Amino acid sequence: MEQAEHRVGAPPEPGAYDLVVVANRLAVDRVTDPDGTSSWHRSPGGLVTALAPIMASQEGAWVGWGGVAEEALDPFTHDGMHLVPVELSEHELTEYYEGFSNSTLWPLYHDVIARPEFHRQWWDTYLTVNVRFARAAAATAAPNATVWVQDYQLHLVPRLLRRLRPDVRIGYFHHIPFPPVDIYAQLPWRRSLLEGLLGADLIGFQRRSDVANFSGAVRRLLGGSFRSGTLNVNDGHGGERPVRAEAFPISIDVGTITALARDPEVQARSRQIREELGDPHTILLGVDRLDYTKGIRHRIKAYAELLEDGSLDVEEVCLVQVASPSRENVESYQELRDDIELAVGRVNGTYDTMGQTAIRYLHHSYPVEEMVALYLAADVMLVTALRDGMNLVAKEYVAARGGRGGQGGVLVLSEFAGASDQLRKALLINPHDIDGMKDAILEAVAMDPREASQRMKSMHRQVLTHDVNKWSRDFLGRLAGGDQGMDDAGPEASR
């Protein structure tokens, strides 16, 4: 970290905001209106939904990139939230975001499902951008403020920020998996990233296994041992300070999903979807970003084999696969799209009839209202991720179905998704085991409605009592020195 700390420069003057969130993107998206003018709208993601009310009550600010390269924006306020844009060049987006973040760290942290690339120039740009984010946060935070850094694009920010502003309280949350040490150790800059995270006072992960992997990496590569979740590190002033690492499973805005599931217009749309699909007896649904970690190819293979061996009949069952566009400038994602579209074409060419389509493949993003309608239309939700920090789609399906009084619907869920720790009444699968996945799909299709309803009600209780607002309160409370943390949201939940 010596090079990074040399670059960080002199501390800026403190800002005026008591709570500062630092993320790769701002909490707003630019939307072009019908008349050609553009405006800012609050991002629909759960993180923004959870933090916006807290930030409004605590003089909060959000630091992040505005979404357009080479665009210099002044800080502005939107919907009660102060926004501090960080400028990124085209070159920086290519090397910091598409390169080091998504072609080095992302595949490495997802168990090397795709091969990570290690390029020194990407690392240098990642370092430069992290310094810029740290300085923006330091200039925004009031004396003794709380700063909450989000995710793997900003690994170095906690330590850089601590060097600039030792007075602030720093939290970091890691939204994706943290790999076992034997995988993590491949990274040439492994020590620097660990040291970057240890600049925080509290480091949050999705799963206890992620905490264990991180602790193991610190022990092996830095020689420090976490005891009861705490590691004492040098405070830079001749003393020590504690760093805690804990699991805080993220969740969803349950209220919004439940309300939409009860909306007569959304319910009518769900019925229309079934009619448009030919009113099959069973609808299987997959909803994913187009990403190699999601197990979409494995899912299609299992479904195709069930059609081939006659266990499922295309006249009675349809698979709807929503694959929203993702990282379309990255070569491995372009190849994945081609592979999936070829696989869908082969299945449909083999099994389609004049009246029925085996797989309805939708390479689009949809508004939340349409997604909830799809959840209500689907009898079986397939979440077959090969590795996933959490997978909020699984929780959204439970919120939509359970919010109707637990009227059924079956969740088939990968044990390698963080959501499997909480949603234990799902049918848990190993997505690499195609035969096991086939058995689970058949069990889901044939499940007694009463059993399906009971399972869904149990999972809905878990999601309802552990929503995204509880997640943010627990993390910030723990960061402030309270006792909040992961309670019954762990592996025994919803049993």
Steps between C-alpha positions, in 0.01 A plus 500: 500500500802729511446623144132572563566683825766709329249603236224591740653841573412751771164467676223726369292721722215307668156519344159540664337154479470265795429188291679441170439200275773427244404277207607450142178663377293789629160433654326650195469414131470747217175455306420661164146636497268487193577862416873422476602657828673293764433478870620303801290225655582309816648157420256217570751269671452375853813668633375845402151423629636396838744784548308797360280558809797458735709743299218755491475490880877509562620761251625231266697521177569244227831490312509318165547514125221672307475240224653684201871498421690828475213691663589747775202565728479729799350363823122531505200408711221273381199380695652603832837332437830681437686343206873534437597384148843350432623546144635202305663504158435245225846358564428465873167330437673250273782418741353564846143377444489264202860394562614461861157499665314273258768301319739452793313516832154382391610163352757446776244563773250268330726196528667551161191388305657715229874558483609827666745725321790664685631819338722748680361797309147407615620491859665840464177654368295328773735658754466843341120485501484374860713796608255735326201342677680515835581870458140577399373320812754677721392839364131419554503351852447725801730464804444159665257396225407146401615387155361179348696365201324256266652202320796365311553792261620704801711252698776755568281788613474413874873518564553798269215684673637419845832656401318816392239512776591296810208660686224331298333165569537273195286204397540282193249251355602227256197412285657208311663180631847500652691197370702238690856606566652258246302677226546852638877446534535494119450877494832685460368793709348281770666671797411849383131418468486337844678797653255729322204327663665499842484877491133460595365467853234248388517272196171339403448189288195311374576162659691360793704297255613826336611629841695178554665525158600862560633421847699211355653726235601756763656227715696339218604808302535767770562291810206643698235292678140601558381393844124499553470708184753767605855575385717771655700694241753781519321835524792691348564690822687241702187328629241252383139513390249215459360387166191279497393264220142367514220365282205730420285327234347764277132483409230678300234769536229251598229764536527612138495146360209394722295807412552441128402134540167616643442759226204394282674631187813294571287193571312554175831527317613169653190330362564659162857365500370147549256548212775635274705188576212277393374444856735209578440285805838603648720803441866476600676837538860611504591867555866596487752748381672344200802379695701178499457470878121453473497144367265579210663243271473232770130581544430476127688169479297347784172619348594372154582156640164489680329570168717245322428216741128579509489602867362838392274574204527827311120499467475534878818677614678816383828652618515880498858626522558871557866590449555871542796649309824525695854622426448480127846640427673209677594218262411213734147641534459528124603135466258399778210672323583317178520165682167546678318617189634201306388265780152654507477472123595131508242419767221694330588360159475149641197523730277791390156421366265718298330608821774491764855628545740306719704803612386860482833685511491873581825696478356816656475688825151554637346738754423360843124487428558260210739290707246459780239399243743236373558374854124466549464317168783254566431175680869417549791743541841367393802663666793286390798729566842338496617764748304800625550737790129501583254490204217736574276357226441198726384730780285707265321185381432400861376851585263500202363149551492499879341844502191345345449289811743228402291379205774280363789523264820301546852640521783284367813661644872442459686428822778723361279810520510689828119498516513125570617577854167667576253329264539146626151395395597533136603191306877537534716373216859469382472654151804304379299181563273500195320182606438647845365819344268298277368312803437829684314648201277195479438514876407867469262438210325216685500651851173486692353854514463483878868419546600772255285751691648402836855529368429838345338636816803395706743669261279808477515546879879496482515755218235721662691523830840541335445762232753743357411765757594265783825421317603865480394574859692199629818591315497868592407418858791259525734753341393756758598258775168328568422131535304464177624235262390181338244326718266226387557586134774239485509139387219388731252757374155397375540135598 
